């Protein structure tokens, strides 16, 4: 009886493996995408050193053999995730239609998009933190990342040039510096919100606080580009908390 039971279990196990293999062979691209998505979540949660290939494979419904076949070893998988993360944001940025907006409006849309993209994709910020700690060691191996950024920089350059030609911006600014400034204003606030909330006694991730931050960033950048006061852009000035009074005596 025990031998019969063991044989039945073996058959069921082999049948399940055969079904997974058949599914993998029928939809190799789907399997690759599932592996990359599972890997993105794993690397974002645990970093490169703490990530485990076994967990990635299990979450993707794969095994190590499938994972290595579709993507490669752990470092290759991590680089593929990084490249995919950059490609995703660059693709969405190209859909902003900045070329057909008035330059100040185009810059505002870019800031709004960057801010909300970072909020919607916290794993992207986590991956950037991990790779910066590694001094971009893996990103330097990429043959794709630099090429996908050139059109994006040119898109911002075109907006700035149109702004100068129309008289919206007094001078042209370096598009790379401009984007780094925009990204930094968003990134620092979100990646350091826990410590900043404690230091300043505010919940910086409340909806009202995030809305106020977006207004502040738009006004700050447009004031710098146009040479006008932030008041000119209709931004709300937040009420400052009353200073604490100390009694003497």
Tab-separated table of N, CA and C in Angstrom, residues 14-183:
chain	number	residue	atom	x	y	z
A	14	UNK	N	5.581	14.501	-10.910
A	14	UNK	CA	6.137	14.557	-12.264
A	14	UNK	C	5.164	15.212	-13.248
A	15	UNK	N	3.865	14.954	-13.050
A	15	UNK	CA	2.856	15.538	-13.926
A	15	UNK	C	2.810	17.058	-13.741
A	16	UNK	N	2.908	17.510	-12.470
A	16	UNK	CA	2.904	18.952	-12.198
A	16	UNK	C	4.125	19.616	-12.822
A	17	UNK	N	5.291	18.961	-12.712
A	17	UNK	CA	6.510	19.500	-13.319
A	17	UNK	C	6.383	19.580	-14.828
A	18	UNK	N	5.781	18.525	-15.400
A	18	UNK	CA	5.615	18.497	-16.859
A	18	UNK	C	4.699	19.622	-17.322
A	19	UNK	N	3.629	19.903	-16.540
A	19	UNK	CA	2.709	20.979	-16.893
A	19	UNK	C	3.398	22.331	-16.821
A	20	UNK	N	4.240	22.525	-15.761
A	20	UNK	CA	4.962	23.791	-15.641
A	20	UNK	C	5.930	23.973	-16.796
A	21	UNK	N	6.613	22.891	-17.155
A	21	UNK	CA	7.567	22.957	-18.265
A	21	UNK	C	6.860	23.283	-19.570
A	22	UNK	N	5.691	22.663	-19.784
A	22	UNK	CA	4.927	22.908	-21.001
A	22	UNK	C	4.475	24.369	-21.054
A	23	UNK	N	4.007	24.883	-19.891
A	23	UNK	CA	3.580	26.276	-19.837
A	23	UNK	C	4.734	27.210	-20.136
A	24	UNK	N	5.900	26.902	-19.586
A	24	UNK	CA	7.109	27.694	-19.809
A	24	UNK	C	7.476	27.714	-21.290
A	25	UNK	N	7.401	26.533	-21.929
A	25	UNK	CA	7.768	26.439	-23.331
A	25	UNK	C	6.762	27.140	-24.235
A	26	UNK	N	5.490	27.129	-23.823
A	26	UNK	CA	4.462	27.781	-24.635
A	26	UNK	C	4.530	29.300	-24.529
A	27	UNK	N	4.950	29.813	-23.379
A	27	UNK	CA	4.944	31.263	-23.147
A	27	UNK	C	6.264	31.701	-22.510
A	28	UNK	N	7.373	31.585	-23.246
A	28	UNK	CA	8.669	31.945	-22.659
A	28	UNK	C	8.776	33.417	-22.286
A	29	UNK	N	8.175	34.308	-23.092
A	29	UNK	CA	8.253	35.733	-22.784
A	29	UNK	C	7.451	36.065	-21.529
A	30	UNK	N	6.288	35.419	-21.397
A	30	UNK	CA	5.488	35.619	-20.189
A	30	UNK	C	6.243	35.172	-18.947
A	31	UNK	N	6.941	34.045	-19.051
A	31	UNK	CA	7.733	33.568	-17.924
A	31	UNK	C	8.861	34.541	-17.603
A	32	UNK	N	9.507	35.065	-18.615
A	32	UNK	CA	10.595	36.016	-18.387
A	32	UNK	C	10.084	37.271	-17.684
A	33	UNK	N	8.919	37.758	-18.098
A	33	UNK	CA	8.344	38.949	-17.478
A	33	UNK	C	7.968	38.691	-16.021
A	34	UNK	N	7.444	37.491	-15.738
A	34	UNK	CA	7.098	37.155	-14.357
A	34	UNK	C	8.345	37.067	-13.487
A	35	UNK	N	9.411	36.527	-14.042
A	35	UNK	CA	10.671	36.442	-13.299
A	35	UNK	C	11.202	37.845	-13.000
A	36	UNK	N	11.165	38.733	-13.984
A	36	UNK	CA	11.676	40.090	-13.790
A	36	UNK	C	10.836	40.863	-12.773
A	37	UNK	N	9.524	40.685	-12.810
A	37	UNK	CA	8.659	41.372	-11.843
A	37	UNK	C	8.925	40.865	-10.427
A	38	UNK	N	9.038	39.548	-10.286
A	38	UNK	CA	9.334	38.982	-8.965
A	38	UNK	C	10.703	39.444	-8.483
A	39	UNK	N	11.663	39.499	-9.401
A	39	UNK	CA	13.014	39.939	-9.036
A	39	UNK	C	13.025	41.406	-8.627
A	40	UNK	N	12.242	42.236	-9.313
A	40	UNK	CA	12.180	43.660	-8.961
A	40	UNK	C	11.693	43.835	-7.532
A	41	UNK	N	10.643	43.110	-7.167
A	41	UNK	CA	10.120	43.207	-5.805
A	41	UNK	C	11.126	42.687	-4.785
A	42	UNK	N	11.812	41.619	-5.123
A	42	UNK	CA	12.802	41.031	-4.198
A	42	UNK	C	13.994	41.952	-4.000
A	43	UNK	N	14.541	42.487	-5.066
A	43	UNK	CA	15.704	43.382	-4.954
A	43	UNK	C	15.322	44.691	-4.254
A	44	UNK	N	14.111	45.182	-4.522
A	44	UNK	CA	13.677	46.415	-3.872
A	44	UNK	C	13.502	46.212	-2.372
A	45	UNK	N	13.021	45.055	-1.990
A	45	UNK	CA	12.760	44.788	-0.573
A	45	UNK	C	14.014	44.421	0.200
A	46	UNK	N	14.959	43.720	-0.438
A	46	UNK	CA	16.092	43.153	0.294
A	46	UNK	C	17.453	43.622	-0.199
A	47	UNK	N	17.499	44.427	-1.264
A	47	UNK	CA	18.786	44.805	-1.821
A	47	UNK	C	19.411	43.649	-2.566
A	48	UNK	N	20.524	43.897	-3.199
A	48	UNK	CA	21.175	42.842	-3.966
A	48	UNK	C	21.726	41.751	-3.061
A	49	UNK	N	22.386	42.142	-1.989
A	49	UNK	CA	23.006	41.149	-1.107
A	49	UNK	C	21.963	40.277	-0.414
A	50	UNK	N	20.843	40.882	-0.020
A	50	UNK	CA	19.840	40.119	0.729
A	50	UNK	C	18.838	39.372	-0.129
A	51	UNK	N	18.805	39.646	-1.419
A	51	UNK	CA	17.848	38.981	-2.310
A	51	UNK	C	18.200	37.507	-2.464
A	52	UNK	N	17.181	36.683	-2.597
A	52	UNK	CA	17.378	35.244	-2.740
A	52	UNK	C	16.729	34.746	-4.030
A	53	UNK	N	17.526	34.050	-4.815
A	53	UNK	CA	17.045	33.525	-6.095
A	53	UNK	C	15.905	32.542	-5.882
A	54	UNK	N	15.966	31.749	-4.807
A	54	UNK	CA	14.890	30.782	-4.530
A	54	UNK	C	13.543	31.485	-4.367
A	55	UNK	N	13.550	32.614	-3.648
A	55	UNK	CA	12.291	33.337	-3.449
A	55	UNK	C	11.786	33.929	-4.755
A	56	UNK	N	12.710	34.440	-5.564
A	56	UNK	CA	12.320	35.000	-6.860
A	56	UNK	C	11.672	33.927	-7.728
A	57	UNK	N	12.314	32.771	-7.805
A	57	UNK	CA	11.791	31.679	-8.631
A	57	UNK	C	10.420	31.231	-8.139
A	58	UNK	N	10.272	31.083	-6.821
A	58	UNK	CA	8.991	30.631	-6.267
A	58	UNK	C	7.879	31.634	-6.564
A	59	UNK	N	8.166	32.932	-6.395
A	59	UNK	CA	7.148	33.955	-6.633
A	59	UNK	C	6.753	34.011	-8.108
A	60	UNK	N	7.698	33.715	-8.986
A	60	UNK	CA	7.417	33.748	-10.428
A	60	UNK	C	6.786	32.459	-10.929
A	61	UNK	N	6.679	31.448	-10.058
A	61	UNK	CA	6.159	30.156	-10.492
A	61	UNK	C	7.130	29.429	-11.392
A	62	UNK	N	8.415	29.612	-11.105
A	62	UNK	CA	9.468	29.018	-11.930
A	62	UNK	C	10.390	28.189	-11.041
A	63	UNK	N	11.512	27.782	-11.594
A	63	UNK	CA	12.567	27.160	-10.809
A	63	UNK	C	13.888	27.781	-11.249
A	64	UNK	N	14.957	27.446	-10.562
A	64	UNK	CA	16.245	28.070	-10.856
A	64	UNK	C	16.678	27.825	-12.295
A	65	UNK	N	16.388	26.657	-12.804
A	65	UNK	CA	16.806	26.343	-14.168
A	65	UNK	C	16.126	27.277	-15.161
A	66	UNK	N	14.820	27.498	-14.971
A	66	UNK	CA	14.100	28.421	-15.843
A	66	UNK	C	14.654	29.840	-15.698
A	67	UNK	N	14.911	30.237	-14.457
A	67	UNK	CA	15.403	31.579	-14.196
A	67	UNK	C	16.740	31.818	-14.890
A	68	UNK	N	17.662	30.876	-14.733
A	68	UNK	CA	18.981	31.035	-15.356
A	68	UNK	C	18.878	30.993	-16.876
A	69	UNK	N	17.943	30.200	-17.376
A	69	UNK	CA	17.777	30.089	-18.827
A	69	UNK	C	17.271	31.404	-19.416
A	70	UNK	N	16.283	32.016	-18.746
A	70	UNK	CA	15.632	33.209	-19.296
A	70	UNK	C	16.433	34.480	-19.076
A	71	UNK	N	17.120	34.586	-17.946
A	71	UNK	CA	17.775	35.850	-17.619
A	71	UNK	C	19.260	35.689	-17.325
A	72	UNK	N	19.616	34.705	-16.569
A	72	UNK	CA	21.016	34.523	-16.196
A	72	UNK	C	21.165	34.426	-14.688
A	73	UNK	N	22.381	34.574	-14.217
A	73	UNK	CA	22.640	34.460	-12.786
A	73	UNK	C	22.171	35.712	-12.059
A	74	UNK	N	22.385	35.738	-10.754
A	74	UNK	CA	21.813	36.781	-9.907
A	74	UNK	C	22.219	38.185	-10.356
A	75	UNK	N	23.496	38.407	-10.648
A	75	UNK	CA	23.945	39.731	-11.083
A	75	UNK	C	23.319	40.122	-12.421
A	76	UNK	N	23.188	39.149	-13.325
A	76	UNK	CA	22.553	39.424	-14.622
A	76	UNK	C	21.078	39.765	-14.437
A	77	UNK	N	20.447	39.057	-13.524
A	77	UNK	CA	19.037	39.308	-13.234
A	77	UNK	C	18.851	40.702	-12.653
A	78	UNK	N	19.731	41.080	-11.749
A	78	UNK	CA	19.665	42.409	-11.131
A	78	UNK	C	19.844	43.507	-12.180
A	79	UNK	N	20.800	43.338	-13.086
A	79	UNK	CA	21.014	44.329	-14.140
A	79	UNK	C	19.807	44.413	-15.061
A	80	UNK	N	19.213	43.279	-15.387
A	80	UNK	CA	18.019	43.279	-16.239
A	80	UNK	C	16.871	44.029	-15.568
A	81	UNK	N	16.753	43.884	-14.254
A	81	UNK	CA	15.720	44.606	-13.500
A	81	UNK	C	15.994	46.101	-13.542
A	82	UNK	N	17.246	46.500	-13.336
A	82	UNK	CA	17.621	47.919	-13.398
A	82	UNK	C	17.298	48.518	-14.765
A	83	UNK	N	17.711	47.816	-15.819
A	83	UNK	CA	17.448	48.306	-17.178
A	83	UNK	C	15.948	48.428	-17.430
A	84	UNK	N	15.196	47.444	-16.950
A	84	UNK	CA	13.746	47.483	-17.124
A	84	UNK	C	13.109	48.637	-16.371
A	85	UNK	N	13.637	48.942	-15.183
A	85	UNK	CA	13.100	50.042	-14.384
A	85	UNK	C	13.336	51.382	-15.077
A	86	UNK	N	14.526	51.564	-15.620
A	86	UNK	CA	14.820	52.805	-16.349
A	86	UNK	C	13.999	52.894	-17.637
A	87	UNK	N	13.867	51.781	-18.315
A	87	UNK	CA	13.106	51.797	-19.565
A	87	UNK	C	11.649	52.169	-19.313
A	88	UNK	N	11.083	51.671	-18.217
A	88	UNK	CA	9.677	51.930	-17.903
A	88	UNK	C	9.428	53.427	-17.696
A	89	UNK	N	10.257	54.081	-16.918
A	89	UNK	CA	10.026	55.504	-16.668
A	89	UNK	C	10.296	56.341	-17.918
A	90	UNK	N	11.320	55.973	-18.697
A	90	UNK	CA	11.611	56.727	-19.913
A	90	UNK	C	10.471	56.588	-20.930
A	91	UNK	N	9.883	55.399	-21.032
A	91	UNK	CA	8.764	55.200	-21.959
A	91	UNK	C	7.581	56.076	-21.559
A	92	UNK	N	7.267	56.101	-20.262
A	92	UNK	CA	6.133	56.906	-19.806
A	92	UNK	C	6.404	58.400	-19.990
A	93	UNK	N	7.653	58.808	-19.807
A	93	UNK	CA	8.004	60.215	-20.013
A	93	UNK	C	7.805	60.637	-21.463
A	94	UNK	N	8.096	59.731	-22.386
A	94	UNK	CA	7.935	60.069	-23.801
A	94	UNK	C	6.468	60.297	-24.154
A	95	UNK	N	5.568	59.772	-23.340
A	95	UNK	CA	4.136	59.955	-23.588
A	95	UNK	C	3.560	61.215	-22.976
A	96	UNK	N	4.407	62.079	-22.399
A	96	UNK	CA	3.910	63.292	-21.751
A	96	UNK	C	3.523	64.380	-22.752
A	97	UNK	N	3.972	64.257	-23.984
A	97	UNK	CA	3.619	65.221	-25.038
A	97	UNK	C	4.106	66.629	-24.700
A	98	UNK	N	5.303	66.722	-24.143
A	98	UNK	CA	5.833	68.022	-23.725
A	98	UNK	C	6.065	68.961	-24.899
A	99	UNK	N	6.338	68.398	-26.066
A	99	UNK	CA	6.668	69.210	-27.234
A	99	UNK	C	5.515	70.105	-27.668
A	100	UNK	N	4.273	69.737	-27.301
A	100	UNK	CA	3.115	70.489	-27.776
A	100	UNK	C	2.500	71.360	-26.683
A	101	UNK	N	3.217	71.546	-25.585
A	101	UNK	CA	2.735	72.394	-24.501
A	101	UNK	C	3.564	73.676	-24.447
A	102	UNK	N	2.974	74.738	-23.904
A	102	UNK	CA	3.773	75.929	-23.637
A	102	UNK	C	4.903	75.532	-22.685
A	103	UNK	N	6.107	76.081	-22.857
A	103	UNK	CA	7.259	75.633	-22.062
A	103	UNK	C	7.040	75.599	-20.547
A	104	UNK	N	6.478	76.659	-19.919
A	104	UNK	CA	6.253	76.556	-18.472
A	104	UNK	C	5.307	75.409	-18.098
A	105	UNK	N	4.268	75.209	-18.925
A	105	UNK	CA	3.325	74.120	-18.670
A	105	UNK	C	4.007	72.764	-18.851
A	106	UNK	N	4.894	72.681	-19.831
A	106	UNK	CA	5.626	71.428	-20.062
A	106	UNK	C	6.506	71.086	-18.861
A	107	UNK	N	7.185	72.078	-18.309
A	107	UNK	CA	8.032	71.837	-17.142
A	107	UNK	C	7.179	71.420	-15.945
A	108	UNK	N	6.033	72.091	-15.779
A	108	UNK	CA	5.140	71.714	-14.673
A	108	UNK	C	4.666	70.275	-14.823
A	109	UNK	N	4.333	69.879	-16.052
A	109	UNK	CA	3.883	68.503	-16.270
A	109	UNK	C	5.009	67.510	-15.978
A	110	UNK	N	6.233	67.851	-16.340
A	110	UNK	CA	7.361	66.966	-16.076
A	110	UNK	C	7.584	66.797	-14.573
A	111	UNK	N	7.485	67.891	-13.827
A	111	UNK	CA	7.654	67.811	-12.371
A	111	UNK	C	6.539	66.960	-11.760
A	112	UNK	N	5.315	67.226	-12.190
A	112	UNK	CA	4.161	66.474	-11.676
A	112	UNK	C	4.320	64.987	-11.965
A	113	UNK	N	4.715	64.668	-13.192
A	113	UNK	CA	4.897	63.266	-13.548
A	113	UNK	C	5.996	62.622	-12.708
A	114	UNK	N	7.149	63.262	-12.600
A	114	UNK	CA	8.277	62.687	-11.865
A	114	UNK	C	7.904	62.423	-10.414
A	115	UNK	N	7.261	63.399	-9.802
A	115	UNK	CA	6.832	63.285	-8.408
A	115	UNK	C	5.876	62.107	-8.221
A	116	UNK	N	4.850	62.061	-9.032
A	116	UNK	CA	3.846	61.005	-8.869
A	116	UNK	C	4.353	59.641	-9.318
A	117	UNK	N	5.277	59.617	-10.277
A	117	UNK	CA	5.867	58.331	-10.669
A	117	UNK	C	6.663	57.748	-9.506
A	118	UNK	N	7.446	58.583	-8.849
A	118	UNK	CA	8.217	58.116	-7.696
A	118	UNK	C	7.297	57.612	-6.587
A	119	UNK	N	6.181	58.306	-6.382
A	119	UNK	CA	5.227	57.874	-5.347
A	119	UNK	C	4.606	56.537	-5.717
A	120	UNK	N	4.242	56.370	-6.990
A	120	UNK	CA	3.596	55.128	-7.437
A	120	UNK	C	4.566	53.959	-7.530
A	121	UNK	N	5.848	54.249	-7.641
A	121	UNK	CA	6.844	53.186	-7.861
A	121	UNK	C	7.964	53.270	-6.823
A	122	UNK	N	7.642	53.011	-5.549
A	122	UNK	CA	8.675	53.102	-4.516
A	122	UNK	C	9.824	52.120	-4.731
A	123	UNK	N	9.547	51.019	-5.437
A	123	UNK	CA	10.629	50.052	-5.694
A	123	UNK	C	11.697	50.655	-6.605
A	124	UNK	N	11.315	51.614	-7.450
A	124	UNK	CA	12.301	52.287	-8.305
A	124	UNK	C	13.295	53.058	-7.448
A	125	UNK	N	12.804	53.773	-6.446
A	125	UNK	CA	13.688	54.506	-5.544
A	125	UNK	C	14.587	53.552	-4.768
A	126	UNK	N	14.034	52.413	-4.353
A	126	UNK	CA	14.828	51.428	-3.615
A	126	UNK	C	15.945	50.865	-4.485
A	127	UNK	N	15.654	50.598	-5.754
A	127	UNK	CA	16.676	50.082	-6.669
A	127	UNK	C	17.771	51.124	-6.896
A	128	UNK	N	17.381	52.397	-7.021
A	128	UNK	CA	18.378	53.455	-7.196
A	128	UNK	C	19.283	53.554	-5.971
A	129	UNK	N	18.701	53.455	-4.788
A	129	UNK	CA	19.504	53.495	-3.569
A	129	UNK	C	20.506	52.350	-3.535
A	130	UNK	N	20.040	51.158	-3.886
A	130	UNK	CA	20.913	49.978	-3.884
A	130	UNK	C	22.065	50.148	-4.860
A	131	UNK	N	21.758	50.622	-6.057
A	131	UNK	CA	22.800	50.739	-7.076
A	131	UNK	C	23.773	51.877	-6.758
A	132	UNK	N	23.297	52.931	-6.143
A	132	UNK	CA	24.209	54.004	-5.745
A	132	UNK	C	25.145	53.552	-4.629
A	133	UNK	N	24.659	52.727	-3.734
A	133	UNK	CA	25.537	52.169	-2.697
A	133	UNK	C	26.629	51.308	-3.323
A	134	UNK	N	26.299	50.692	-4.464
A	134	UNK	CA	27.275	49.874	-5.183
A	134	UNK	C	28.108	50.695	-6.162
A	135	UNK	N	27.981	52.034	-6.103
A	135	UNK	CA	28.738	52.929	-6.987
A	135	UNK	C	28.450	52.659	-8.463
A	136	UNK	N	27.215	52.260	-8.752
A	136	UNK	CA	26.764	51.992	-10.128
A	136	UNK	C	27.591	50.897	-10.800
A	137	UNK	N	28.089	49.978	-10.003
A	137	UNK	CA	28.951	48.918	-10.539
A	137	UNK	C	28.249	48.084	-11.603
A	138	UNK	N	26.982	47.800	-11.391
A	138	UNK	CA	26.251	46.967	-12.349
A	138	UNK	C	25.773	47.789	-13.540
A	139	UNK	N	25.345	49.023	-13.269
A	139	UNK	CA	24.835	49.877	-14.341
A	139	UNK	C	25.911	50.188	-15.373
A	140	UNK	N	27.162	50.220	-14.924
A	140	UNK	CA	28.264	50.485	-15.856
A	140	UNK	C	28.391	49.395	-16.913
A	141	UNK	N	27.868	48.220	-16.632
A	141	UNK	CA	27.917	47.126	-17.594
A	141	UNK	C	26.841	47.238	-18.661
A	142	UNK	N	25.857	48.118	-18.440
A	142	UNK	CA	24.711	48.182	-19.336
A	142	UNK	C	25.080	48.838	-20.663
A	143	UNK	N	24.594	48.240	-21.724
A	143	UNK	CA	24.757	48.824	-23.059
A	143	UNK	C	23.483	49.540	-23.513
A	144	UNK	N	22.453	49.518	-22.654
A	144	UNK	CA	21.150	50.052	-23.047
A	144	UNK	C	20.809	51.373	-22.373
A	145	UNK	N	21.226	51.544	-21.119
A	145	UNK	CA	20.723	52.667	-20.327
A	145	UNK	C	21.097	54.020	-20.918
A	146	UNK	N	22.363	54.191	-21.318
A	146	UNK	CA	22.778	55.488	-21.858
A	146	UNK	C	22.005	55.840	-23.122
A	147	UNK	N	21.790	54.873	-23.981
A	147	UNK	CA	21.106	55.152	-25.243
A	147	UNK	C	19.654	55.551	-25.021
A	148	UNK	N	18.999	55.015	-23.997
A	148	UNK	CA	17.592	55.358	-23.785
A	148	UNK	C	17.431	56.739	-23.138
A	149	UNK	N	18.523	57.310	-22.595
A	149	UNK	CA	18.428	58.617	-21.968
A	149	UNK	C	18.657	59.769	-22.949
A	150	UNK	N	19.331	59.520	-24.040
A	150	UNK	CA	19.615	60.595	-24.995
A	150	UNK	C	18.349	61.260	-25.536
A	151	UNK	N	17.330	60.503	-25.986
A	151	UNK	CA	16.106	61.159	-26.477
A	151	UNK	C	15.396	61.950	-25.390
A	152	UNK	N	15.470	61.471	-24.143
A	152	UNK	CA	14.821	62.161	-23.036
A	152	UNK	C	15.475	63.516	-22.788
A	153	UNK	N	16.805	63.537	-22.783
A	153	UNK	CA	17.528	64.804	-22.605
A	153	UNK	C	17.198	65.764	-23.737
A	154	UNK	N	17.120	65.255	-24.954
A	154	UNK	CA	16.810	66.107	-26.105
A	154	UNK	C	15.399	66.689	-25.999
A	155	UNK	N	14.481	65.912	-25.442
A	155	UNK	CA	13.114	66.395	-25.264
A	155	UNK	C	13.095	67.601	-24.312
A	156	UNK	N	13.840	67.527	-23.217
A	156	UNK	CA	13.906	68.652	-22.275
A	156	UNK	C	14.632	69.831	-22.912
A	157	UNK	N	15.686	69.550	-23.669
A	157	UNK	CA	16.428	70.621	-24.342
A	157	UNK	C	15.499	71.401	-25.278
A	158	UNK	N	14.641	70.692	-25.993
A	158	UNK	CA	13.707	71.338	-26.917
A	158	UNK	C	12.737	72.244	-26.174
A	159	UNK	N	12.237	71.779	-25.028
A	159	UNK	CA	11.324	72.597	-24.220
A	159	UNK	C	12.025	73.877	-23.768
A	160	UNK	N	13.257	73.749	-23.286
A	160	UNK	CA	14.012	74.914	-22.810
A	160	UNK	C	14.272	75.885	-23.960
A	161	UNK	N	14.662	75.350	-25.114
A	161	UNK	CA	14.946	76.212	-26.266
A	161	UNK	C	13.694	76.975	-26.704
A	162	UNK	N	12.560	76.301	-26.723
A	162	UNK	CA	11.313	76.982	-27.085
A	162	UNK	C	10.968	78.057	-26.065
A	163	UNK	N	11.253	77.761	-24.786
A	163	UNK	CA	10.988	78.736	-23.742
A	163	UNK	C	11.805	80.003	-23.902
A	164	UNK	N	13.065	79.848	-24.321
A	164	UNK	CA	13.926	81.004	-24.562
A	164	UNK	C	13.439	81.776	-25.781
A	165	UNK	N	13.089	81.048	-26.845
A	165	UNK	CA	12.634	81.698	-28.077
A	165	UNK	C	11.345	82.481	-27.870
A	166	UNK	N	10.457	81.973	-27.006
A	166	UNK	CA	9.177	82.649	-26.759
A	166	UNK	C	9.291	83.734	-25.696
A	167	UNK	N	10.434	83.815	-25.036
A	167	UNK	CA	10.604	84.820	-23.994
A	167	UNK	C	10.118	84.376	-22.624
A	168	UNK	N	9.738	83.090	-22.489
A	168	UNK	CA	9.305	82.588	-21.180
A	168	UNK	C	10.493	82.432	-20.229
A	169	UNK	N	11.636	81.996	-20.783
A	169	UNK	CA	12.834	81.788	-19.973
A	169	UNK	C	13.913	82.762	-20.441
A	170	UNK	N	14.505	83.540	-19.545
A	170	UNK	CA	15.531	84.504	-19.958
A	170	UNK	C	16.772	83.856	-20.560
A	171	UNK	N	17.177	82.715	-20.024
A	171	UNK	CA	18.386	82.053	-20.513
A	171	UNK	C	18.126	80.550	-20.632
A	172	UNK	N	18.910	79.896	-21.469
A	172	UNK	CA	18.824	78.451	-21.608
A	172	UNK	C	19.602	77.791	-20.471
A	173	UNK	N	19.060	76.725	-19.952
A	173	UNK	CA	19.754	75.973	-18.911
A	173	UNK	C	20.096	74.591	-19.449
A	174	UNK	N	21.095	73.988	-18.859
A	174	UNK	CA	21.512	72.644	-19.244
A	174	UNK	C	20.364	71.679	-18.930
A	175	UNK	N	19.853	70.935	-19.917
A	175	UNK	CA	18.712	70.041	-19.667
A	175	UNK	C	19.035	68.935	-18.670
A	176	UNK	N	20.289	68.476	-18.660
A	176	UNK	CA	20.668	67.437	-17.693
A	176	UNK	C	20.627	68.002	-16.277
A	177	UNK	N	21.197	69.199	-16.087
A	177	UNK	CA	21.160	69.820	-14.767
A	177	UNK	C	19.719	70.075	-14.321
A	178	UNK	N	18.883	70.507	-15.256
A	178	UNK	CA	17.492	70.787	-14.918
A	178	UNK	C	16.790	69.520	-14.450
A	179	UNK	N	16.975	68.431	-15.188
A	179	UNK	CA	16.297	67.193	-14.782
A	179	UNK	C	16.842	66.666	-13.458
A	180	UNK	N	18.150	66.736	-13.260
A	180	UNK	CA	18.722	66.283	-11.992
A	180	UNK	C	18.132	67.075	-10.834
A	181	UNK	N	17.967	68.383	-11.029
A	181	UNK	CA	17.373	69.213	-9.977
A	181	UNK	C	15.932	68.799	-9.683
A	182	UNK	N	15.148	68.556	-10.729
A	182	UNK	CA	13.760	68.131	-10.548
A	182	UNK	C	13.700	66.785	-9.832
A	183	UNK	N	14.493	65.834	-10.311
A	183	UNK	CA	14.493	64.503	-9.706
A	183	UNK	C	14.962	64.567	-8.253
